[in-house]
JSON list of C-alpha atoms in Angstrom, two decimals:
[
{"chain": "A", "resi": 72, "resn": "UNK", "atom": "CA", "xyz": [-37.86, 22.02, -24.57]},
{"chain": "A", "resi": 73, "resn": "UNK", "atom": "CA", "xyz": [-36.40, 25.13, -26.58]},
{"chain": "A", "resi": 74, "resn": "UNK", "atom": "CA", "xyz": [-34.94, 26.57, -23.48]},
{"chain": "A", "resi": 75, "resn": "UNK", "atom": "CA", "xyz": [-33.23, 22.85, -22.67]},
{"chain": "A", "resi": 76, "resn": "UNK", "atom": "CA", "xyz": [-31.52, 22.87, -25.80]},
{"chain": "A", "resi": 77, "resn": "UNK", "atom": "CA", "xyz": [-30.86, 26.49, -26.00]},
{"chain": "A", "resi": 78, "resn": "UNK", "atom": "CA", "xyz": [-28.42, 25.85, -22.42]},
{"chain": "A", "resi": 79, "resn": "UNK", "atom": "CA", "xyz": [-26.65, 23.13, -23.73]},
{"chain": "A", "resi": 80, "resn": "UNK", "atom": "CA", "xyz": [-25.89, 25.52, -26.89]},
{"chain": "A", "resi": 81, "resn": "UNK", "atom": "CA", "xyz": [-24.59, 28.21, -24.58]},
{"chain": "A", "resi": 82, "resn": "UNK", "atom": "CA", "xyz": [-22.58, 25.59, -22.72]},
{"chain": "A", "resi": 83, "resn": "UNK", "atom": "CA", "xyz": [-20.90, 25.14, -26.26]},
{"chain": "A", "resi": 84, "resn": "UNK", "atom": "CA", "xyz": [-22.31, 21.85, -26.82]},
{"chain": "A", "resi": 85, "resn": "UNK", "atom": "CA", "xyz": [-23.64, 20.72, -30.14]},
{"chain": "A", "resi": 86, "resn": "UNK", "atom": "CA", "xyz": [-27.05, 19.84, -29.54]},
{"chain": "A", "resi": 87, "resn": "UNK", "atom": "CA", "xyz": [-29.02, 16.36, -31.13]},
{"chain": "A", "resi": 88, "resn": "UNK", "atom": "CA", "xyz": [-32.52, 15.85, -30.98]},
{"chain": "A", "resi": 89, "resn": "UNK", "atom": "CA", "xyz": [-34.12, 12.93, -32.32]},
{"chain": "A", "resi": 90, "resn": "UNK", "atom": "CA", "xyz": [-38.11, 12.61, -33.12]},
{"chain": "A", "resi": 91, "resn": "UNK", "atom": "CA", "xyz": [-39.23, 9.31, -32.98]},
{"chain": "A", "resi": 92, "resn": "UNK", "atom": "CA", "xyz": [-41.69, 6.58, -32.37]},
{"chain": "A", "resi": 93, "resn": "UNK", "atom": "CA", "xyz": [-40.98, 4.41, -29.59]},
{"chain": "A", "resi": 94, "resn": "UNK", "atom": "CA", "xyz": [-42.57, 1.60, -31.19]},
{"chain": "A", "resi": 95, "resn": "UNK", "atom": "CA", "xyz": [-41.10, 1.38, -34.87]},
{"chain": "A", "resi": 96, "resn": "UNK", "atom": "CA", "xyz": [-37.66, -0.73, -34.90]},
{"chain": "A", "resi": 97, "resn": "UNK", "atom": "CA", "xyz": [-36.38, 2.24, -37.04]},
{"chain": "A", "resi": 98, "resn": "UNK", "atom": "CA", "xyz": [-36.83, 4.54, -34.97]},
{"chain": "A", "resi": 99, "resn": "UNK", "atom": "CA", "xyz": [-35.66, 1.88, -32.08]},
{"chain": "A", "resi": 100, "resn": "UNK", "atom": "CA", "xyz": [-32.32, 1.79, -33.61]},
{"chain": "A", "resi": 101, "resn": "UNK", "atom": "CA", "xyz": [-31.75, 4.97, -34.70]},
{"chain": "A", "resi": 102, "resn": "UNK", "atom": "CA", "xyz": [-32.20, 5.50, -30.67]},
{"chain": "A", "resi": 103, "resn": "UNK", "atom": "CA", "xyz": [-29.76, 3.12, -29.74]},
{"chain": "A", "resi": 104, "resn": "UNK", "atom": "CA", "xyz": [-27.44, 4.56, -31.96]},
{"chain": "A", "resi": 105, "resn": "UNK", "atom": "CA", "xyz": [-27.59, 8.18, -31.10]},
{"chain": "A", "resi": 106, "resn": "UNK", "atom": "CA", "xyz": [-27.11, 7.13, -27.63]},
{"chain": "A", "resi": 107, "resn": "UNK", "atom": "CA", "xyz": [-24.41, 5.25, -28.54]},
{"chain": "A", "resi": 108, "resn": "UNK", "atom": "CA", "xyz": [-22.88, 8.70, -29.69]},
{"chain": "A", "resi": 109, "resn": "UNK", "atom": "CA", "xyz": [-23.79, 11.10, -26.95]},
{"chain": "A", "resi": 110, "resn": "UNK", "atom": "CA", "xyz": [-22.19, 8.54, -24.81]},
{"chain": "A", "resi": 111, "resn": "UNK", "atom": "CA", "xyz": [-18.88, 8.71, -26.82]},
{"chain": "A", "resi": 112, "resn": "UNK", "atom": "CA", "xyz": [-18.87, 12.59, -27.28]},
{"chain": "A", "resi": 113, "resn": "UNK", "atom": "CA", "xyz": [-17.00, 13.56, -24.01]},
{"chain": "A", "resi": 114, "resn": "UNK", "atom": "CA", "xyz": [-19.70, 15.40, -22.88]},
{"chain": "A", "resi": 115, "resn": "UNK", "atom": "CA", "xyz": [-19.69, 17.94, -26.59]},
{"chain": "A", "resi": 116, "resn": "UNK", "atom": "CA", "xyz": [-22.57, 16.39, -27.88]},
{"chain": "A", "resi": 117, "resn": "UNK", "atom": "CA", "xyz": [-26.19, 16.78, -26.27]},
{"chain": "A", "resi": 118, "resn": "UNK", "atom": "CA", "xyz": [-28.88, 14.08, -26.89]},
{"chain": "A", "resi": 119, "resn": "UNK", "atom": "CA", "xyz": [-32.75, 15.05, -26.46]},
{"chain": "A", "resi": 120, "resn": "UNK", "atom": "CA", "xyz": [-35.00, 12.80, -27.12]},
{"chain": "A", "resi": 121, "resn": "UNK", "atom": "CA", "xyz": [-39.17, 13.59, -28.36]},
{"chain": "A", "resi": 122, "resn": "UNK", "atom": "CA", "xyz": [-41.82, 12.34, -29.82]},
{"chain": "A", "resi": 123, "resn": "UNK", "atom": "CA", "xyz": [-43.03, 12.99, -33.10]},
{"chain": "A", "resi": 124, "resn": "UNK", "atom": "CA", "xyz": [-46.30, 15.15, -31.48]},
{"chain": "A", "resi": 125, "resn": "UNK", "atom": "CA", "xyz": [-43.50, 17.32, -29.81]},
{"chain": "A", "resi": 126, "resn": "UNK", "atom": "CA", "xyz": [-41.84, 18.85, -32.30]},
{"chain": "A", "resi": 127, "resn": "UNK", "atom": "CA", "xyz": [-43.86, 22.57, -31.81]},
{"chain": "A", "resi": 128, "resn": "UNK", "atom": "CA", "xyz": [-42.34, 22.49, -28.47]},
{"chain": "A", "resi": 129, "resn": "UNK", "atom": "CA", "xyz": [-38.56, 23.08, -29.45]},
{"chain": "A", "resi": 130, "resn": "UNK", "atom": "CA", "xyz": [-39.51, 26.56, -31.26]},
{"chain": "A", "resi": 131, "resn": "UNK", "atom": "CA", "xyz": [-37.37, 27.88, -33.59]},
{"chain": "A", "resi": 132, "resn": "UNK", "atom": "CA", "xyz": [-35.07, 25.20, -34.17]},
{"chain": "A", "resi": 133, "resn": "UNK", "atom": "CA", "xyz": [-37.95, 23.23, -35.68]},
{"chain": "A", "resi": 134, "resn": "UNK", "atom": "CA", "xyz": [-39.46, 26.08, -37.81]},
{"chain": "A", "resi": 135, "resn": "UNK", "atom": "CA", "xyz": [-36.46, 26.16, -39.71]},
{"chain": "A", "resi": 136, "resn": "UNK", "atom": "CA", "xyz": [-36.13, 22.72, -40.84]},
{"chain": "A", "resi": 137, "resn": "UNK", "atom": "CA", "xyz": [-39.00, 19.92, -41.88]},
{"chain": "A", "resi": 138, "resn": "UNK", "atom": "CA", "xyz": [-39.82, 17.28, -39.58]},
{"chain": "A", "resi": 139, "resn": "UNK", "atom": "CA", "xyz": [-42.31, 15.02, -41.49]},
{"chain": "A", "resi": 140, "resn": "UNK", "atom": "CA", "xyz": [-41.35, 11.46, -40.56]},
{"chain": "A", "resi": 141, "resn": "UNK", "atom": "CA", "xyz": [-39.96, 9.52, -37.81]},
{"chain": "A", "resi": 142, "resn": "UNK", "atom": "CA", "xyz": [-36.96, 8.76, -36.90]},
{"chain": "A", "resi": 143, "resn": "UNK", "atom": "CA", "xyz": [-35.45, 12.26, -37.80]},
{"chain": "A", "resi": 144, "resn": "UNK", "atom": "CA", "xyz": [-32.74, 13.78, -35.44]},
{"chain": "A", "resi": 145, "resn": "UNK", "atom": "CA", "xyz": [-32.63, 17.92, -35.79]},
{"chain": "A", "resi": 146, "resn": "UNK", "atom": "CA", "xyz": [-28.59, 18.48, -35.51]},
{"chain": "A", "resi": 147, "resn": "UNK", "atom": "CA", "xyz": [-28.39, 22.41, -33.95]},
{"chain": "A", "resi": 148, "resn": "UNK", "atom": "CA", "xyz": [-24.51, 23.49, -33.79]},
{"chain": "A", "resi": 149, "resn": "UNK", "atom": "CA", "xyz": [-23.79, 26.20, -30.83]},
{"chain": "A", "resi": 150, "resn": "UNK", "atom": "CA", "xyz": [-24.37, 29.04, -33.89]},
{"chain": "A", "resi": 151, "resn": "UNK", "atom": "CA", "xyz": [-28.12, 27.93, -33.63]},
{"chain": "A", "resi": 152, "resn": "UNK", "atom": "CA", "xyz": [-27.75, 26.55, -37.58]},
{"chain": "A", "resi": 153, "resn": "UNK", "atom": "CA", "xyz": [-30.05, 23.41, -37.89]},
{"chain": "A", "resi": 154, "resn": "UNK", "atom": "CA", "xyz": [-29.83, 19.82, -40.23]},
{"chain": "A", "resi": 155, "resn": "UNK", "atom": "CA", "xyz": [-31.77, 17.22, -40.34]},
{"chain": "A", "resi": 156, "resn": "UNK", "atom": "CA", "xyz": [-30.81, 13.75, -40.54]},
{"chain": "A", "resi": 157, "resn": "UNK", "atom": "CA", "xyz": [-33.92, 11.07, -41.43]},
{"chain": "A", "resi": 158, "resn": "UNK", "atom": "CA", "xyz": [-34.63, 7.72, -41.38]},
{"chain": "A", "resi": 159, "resn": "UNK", "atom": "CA", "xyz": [-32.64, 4.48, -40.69]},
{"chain": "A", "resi": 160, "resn": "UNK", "atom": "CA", "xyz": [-28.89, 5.83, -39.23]},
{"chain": "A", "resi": 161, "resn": "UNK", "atom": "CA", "xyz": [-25.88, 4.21, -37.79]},
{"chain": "A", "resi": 162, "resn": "UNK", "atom": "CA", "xyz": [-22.81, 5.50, -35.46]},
{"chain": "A", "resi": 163, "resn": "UNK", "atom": "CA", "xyz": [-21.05, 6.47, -38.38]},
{"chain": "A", "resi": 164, "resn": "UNK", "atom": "CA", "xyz": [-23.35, 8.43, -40.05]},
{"chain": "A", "resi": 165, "resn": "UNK", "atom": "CA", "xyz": [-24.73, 10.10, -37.53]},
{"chain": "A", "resi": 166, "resn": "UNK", "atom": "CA", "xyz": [-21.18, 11.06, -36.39]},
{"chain": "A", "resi": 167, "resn": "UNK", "atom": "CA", "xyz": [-20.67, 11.84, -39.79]},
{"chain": "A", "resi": 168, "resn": "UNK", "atom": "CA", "xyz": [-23.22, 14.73, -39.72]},
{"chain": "A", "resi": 169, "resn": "UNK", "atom": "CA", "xyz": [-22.47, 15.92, -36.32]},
{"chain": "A", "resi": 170, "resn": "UNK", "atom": "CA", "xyz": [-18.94, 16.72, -37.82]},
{"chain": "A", "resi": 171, "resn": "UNK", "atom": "CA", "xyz": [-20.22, 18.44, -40.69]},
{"chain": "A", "resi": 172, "resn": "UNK", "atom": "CA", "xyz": [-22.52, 20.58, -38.30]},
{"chain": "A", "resi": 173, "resn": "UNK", "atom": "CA", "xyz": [-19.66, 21.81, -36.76]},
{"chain": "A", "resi": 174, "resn": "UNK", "atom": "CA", "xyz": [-17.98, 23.40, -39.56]}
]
């Protein structure tokens, strides 16, 4: 999965990948949501979606910041800097960190 995110970086994309579990309506809407965004992006934004046993499999971008709950979506701008953004999130403030990745 590193090497998937790691091309849509190169492509100049901000990358979004959200740990979750499919069956908690958190983590539900937090999906729906995030979709909702990649959608709307024009193609800058990246969405990956994985579940909370796969976060060794993204490498470094998970080493560097804590995953401990679901839903949590890792925010990696094309500089390979990471954020996290956890629990129950909407458009807006998911948007809201995207834009603050970029800076």
């Amino acid at each position: 999965m590193q090497a998937t995110v790691e091309r849509a970086l190169r492509q100049g994309k901000l990358a979004t990948v959200l740990f979750w579990n499919p069956k908690g309506t958190v983590d539900q809407t937090v999906h729906r949501e995030l979709q909702s965004v990649g959608r709307t992006s024009a193609g800058k934004v990246a969405v990956f979606v994985a579940g909370a046993s796969q976060v060794g499999s993204f490498g470094s971008f998970t080493k560097a910041v804590q995953v401990n709950e679901t839903p949590t979506i890792v925010i990696v701008n094309p500089h390979g800097q990471a954020r996290t953004l956890t629990g129950l999130a909407d458009v807006f403030s998911i948007e809201q960190a995207i834009s603050e990745a970029r800076k």
